[in-house]
Structure formats: structure tokens, C-alpha cells
Amino acid sequence: SYVQWRFEGGKPLSISYYSSGESSIRSRSQASVLGGASTAAQQALAVGTYEPDFEKDDLWVIIATFSAGWENYRHEADALRHYQIFRERGVPDDRIIMMIPDTMAADPLNLRPGEVYNTPLVEGGTNLYRDVEIDDAGGFSVQEIKNVLLGIPTDEMPNVLESTESSNVYVYFVGHGGNLGIPVGAEKEEDAFGLTQEQLLESVLTPEGLRDTVCEMQDKGMYRRLLFVVETCFSGVMGLGLEEGCENSV
């Protein structure tokens, strides 16, 4: 199940609810989100009422794979598919920041070296590894992903978000997730659970950590509109972390 959120005025607004388990992509639970609201209120939820102060100047994209290991081929493939979609739509490489392990194409278990797919060839799949520019390969730390979002370059990761208050920003995170957040470098689902406090601080992007980062981005005027897509188990906890708003951020 998926909930689409809009972050307005320091608060999240639930726009729509989807479930892949229904015959239609829009779940009956949509009624529980909009039920009882007036027609005008439902329309406001569906299209949003927020109007940015600035016209759109550009679009920035951050794509990050949090997992590692051959068993997580699908995560890197999905990240590469996102990359190809944005390139096909004319977004230049210098506006796309790719942070993936970059191991699947060369893995000894790959029967098609140098190629990565998320749709089988017999079903019309194409090589997603073609002409890709990767900014950070081999994994990253929680602090590094925060630095990228906040536009703080380092020797290890010089390419970071350089957006402004007239930029739309799209962020895609994929990997394993748990009730405490998204661990970096997780190879199995269970790696997201049973973490010590030290592991939590060092290797997990927590809901609170995401909220504080978004609030700092807001304070720095780094986006006109900002959309986070989190494709992990327990991804909903990341949205719950935003419910407190920026008033309680560190």
C-alpha cells in the first residue's frame, strides 16, 4: 500500500492512497482518506492548494539505493530505471545525482555482464545500464546522503544538490526498511531490525533524521516543490516522522 503526501507549511497532507493488491490501482481505502469531506475539500486534497511563490526554473533528481549484494538486484535495477526515465524526459545528467552500489552489471552471477534489467528481454526489456553516469558508487553513509540533500560537497561526494527556491526536487530511495528507518548497506530484510543504538545512529536514515534534513532544506530555500518516493518495507514510518512538522526539528 502507498500513501501520497504533500508537505505544506511544515506539515504533511495525505493526498491519496493506493494499493497494489486491489483490482484497480486506487484502493477502496481512498474513501477512508477522503470520506466525510465536502466535494471542495476532496478536490483540494486531490490537486492540492499550495501555490509556490516562484515559477519552476529547473528539476533536480536524487536516486539512492540503500541496499547491497546480488540478492538485491531489483533495487539497483529500479534505481537505474528511474534514471533512464528522467533522461528520456530531457533531464540532463548534471541535474541527476545517482548513488547506487554499481555492482550488478559486473557481478560474477550476472549472466549478461555489463547489463541490468527490470523487465525480461522476452517481454521487451532493455539494458538499463546503458550510458549511465553514477556519482557515488559502492555505497554511502547516512551523513553522506544528508550532505547531498543539503548541498554540502565533500571530497568523497563533490556532486550534491544545487537547487534553489525555484527548483522542483524529486528524491527516490529504494532498499530494505524497518520500523526504525532505512539502513544503508543492508543485504537482507532482517538487517533492518534488531539494531543497536550505535548502529541506529551510524547506519540508519531515521524518520527524525529525514524530517530534520527536509526542514533544513526548507530553511535554506532549496526547493519549490519537493517529492520523496521511499520504496522500502515500513516506508510509512518515514512519513510519520514528518507529522510533527519543522517546529520540533533539531
Tab-separated table of C-alpha atoms in Angstrom, residues 95-195:
chain	number	residue	atom	x	y	z
A	95	ARG	CA	20.742	17.528	-12.591
A	96	ILE	CA	20.589	13.823	-11.666
A	97	ILE	CA	22.587	12.541	-8.687
A	98	MET	CA	22.988	8.749	-8.798
A	99	MET	CA	24.023	6.962	-5.595
A	100	ILE	CA	23.978	3.200	-6.166
A	101	PRO	CA	26.318	0.270	-5.356
A	102	ASP	CA	27.063	-0.140	-9.099
A	103	THR	CA	27.865	-3.821	-8.667
A	104	MET	CA	25.128	-5.690	-10.534
A	105	ALA	CA	26.444	-5.203	-14.077
A	106	ALA	CA	29.836	-6.717	-13.177
A	107	ASP	CA	28.717	-9.310	-10.617
A	108	PRO	CA	30.015	-12.827	-11.393
A	109	LEU	CA	26.442	-14.127	-11.085
A	110	ASN	CA	25.229	-11.815	-13.832
A	111	LEU	CA	24.625	-13.956	-16.917
A	112	ARG	CA	24.631	-10.802	-19.073
A	113	PRO	CA	27.773	-8.917	-17.981
A	114	GLY	CA	27.529	-5.163	-18.324
A	115	GLU	CA	23.739	-5.223	-18.445
A	116	VAL	CA	20.953	-4.709	-15.906
A	117	TYR	CA	17.214	-5.203	-16.486
A	118	ASN	CA	13.971	-4.755	-14.578
A	119	THR	CA	11.848	-6.263	-17.374
A	120	PRO	CA	12.785	-9.603	-19.022
A	121	LEU	CA	14.182	-9.410	-22.543
A	122	VAL	CA	11.386	-11.672	-23.815
A	123	GLU	CA	8.916	-9.041	-22.574
A	124	GLY	CA	10.694	-6.187	-24.302
A	125	GLY	CA	13.116	-5.227	-21.551
A	126	THR	CA	16.102	-3.026	-22.408
A	127	ASN	CA	19.506	-2.682	-20.791
A	128	LEU	CA	19.165	-0.049	-18.056
A	129	TYR	CA	22.914	0.212	-17.546
A	130	ARG	CA	23.431	1.978	-20.870
A	131	ASP	CA	25.003	5.443	-20.856
A	132	VAL	CA	24.557	5.871	-17.101
A	133	GLU	CA	26.613	8.347	-15.078
A	134	ILE	CA	26.999	7.314	-11.436
A	135	ASP	CA	28.060	9.953	-8.924
A	136	ASP	CA	28.610	7.761	-5.860
A	137	ALA	CA	29.285	4.054	-6.352
A	138	GLY	CA	29.954	1.401	-3.756
A	139	GLY	CA	27.642	2.621	-1.032
A	140	PHE	CA	27.388	5.697	1.156
A	141	SER	CA	26.837	6.714	4.770
A	142	VAL	CA	23.793	8.310	6.354
A	143	GLN	CA	25.712	11.558	6.732
A	144	GLU	CA	26.688	11.491	3.055
A	145	ILE	CA	23.086	11.206	1.879
A	146	LYS	CA	22.161	14.086	4.180
A	147	ASN	CA	25.064	16.152	2.805
A	148	VAL	CA	23.856	15.549	-0.743
A	149	LEU	CA	20.333	16.671	0.144
A	150	LEU	CA	21.647	19.746	1.955
A	151	GLY	CA	24.029	20.722	-0.833
A	152	ILE	CA	27.185	20.170	1.201
A	153	PRO	CA	30.005	18.853	-1.063
A	154	THR	CA	32.795	16.677	0.317
A	155	ASP	CA	35.928	15.093	-1.155
A	156	GLU	CA	34.090	11.755	-1.255
A	157	MET	CA	30.938	13.209	-2.820
A	158	PRO	CA	31.503	16.520	-4.637
A	159	ASN	CA	28.272	16.317	-6.656
A	160	VAL	CA	25.415	17.464	-4.444
A	161	LEU	CA	22.056	19.176	-4.737
A	162	GLU	CA	22.452	22.746	-6.001
A	163	SER	CA	18.765	23.548	-6.163
A	164	THR	CA	17.125	26.853	-5.282
A	165	GLU	CA	13.715	28.068	-4.162
A	166	SER	CA	12.625	27.922	-7.817
A	167	SER	CA	13.661	24.257	-8.256
A	168	ASN	CA	11.468	21.186	-8.129
A	169	VAL	CA	13.263	18.296	-6.417
A	170	TYR	CA	12.482	14.575	-6.796
A	171	VAL	CA	14.100	12.078	-4.406
A	172	TYR	CA	13.863	8.292	-4.828
A	173	PHE	CA	15.090	5.936	-2.093
A	174	VAL	CA	14.985	2.160	-2.575
A	175	GLY	CA	16.212	-0.655	-0.351
A	176	HIS	CA	15.267	-2.522	2.810
A	177	GLY	CA	13.431	-0.807	5.617
A	178	GLY	CA	12.326	-1.407	9.166
A	179	ASN	CA	10.257	0.186	11.872
A	180	LEU	CA	13.179	2.476	12.777
A	181	GLY	CA	14.038	3.685	9.280
A	182	ILE	CA	16.161	2.765	6.249
A	183	PRO	CA	19.562	1.106	6.885
A	184	VAL	CA	22.410	1.667	4.436
A	185	GLY	CA	24.209	-1.381	3.074
A	186	ALA	CA	21.538	-3.882	4.193
A	187	GLU	CA	21.758	-7.189	2.333
A	188	LYS	CA	18.678	-8.851	3.822
A	189	GLU	CA	15.322	-7.710	5.161
A	190	GLU	CA	16.265	-8.765	8.687
A	191	ASP	CA	19.222	-6.339	8.606
A	192	ALA	CA	16.692	-3.567	9.175
A	193	PHE	CA	15.670	-4.941	12.583
A	194	GLY	CA	17.283	-5.635	15.953
A	195	LEU	CA	19.718	-2.733	15.615
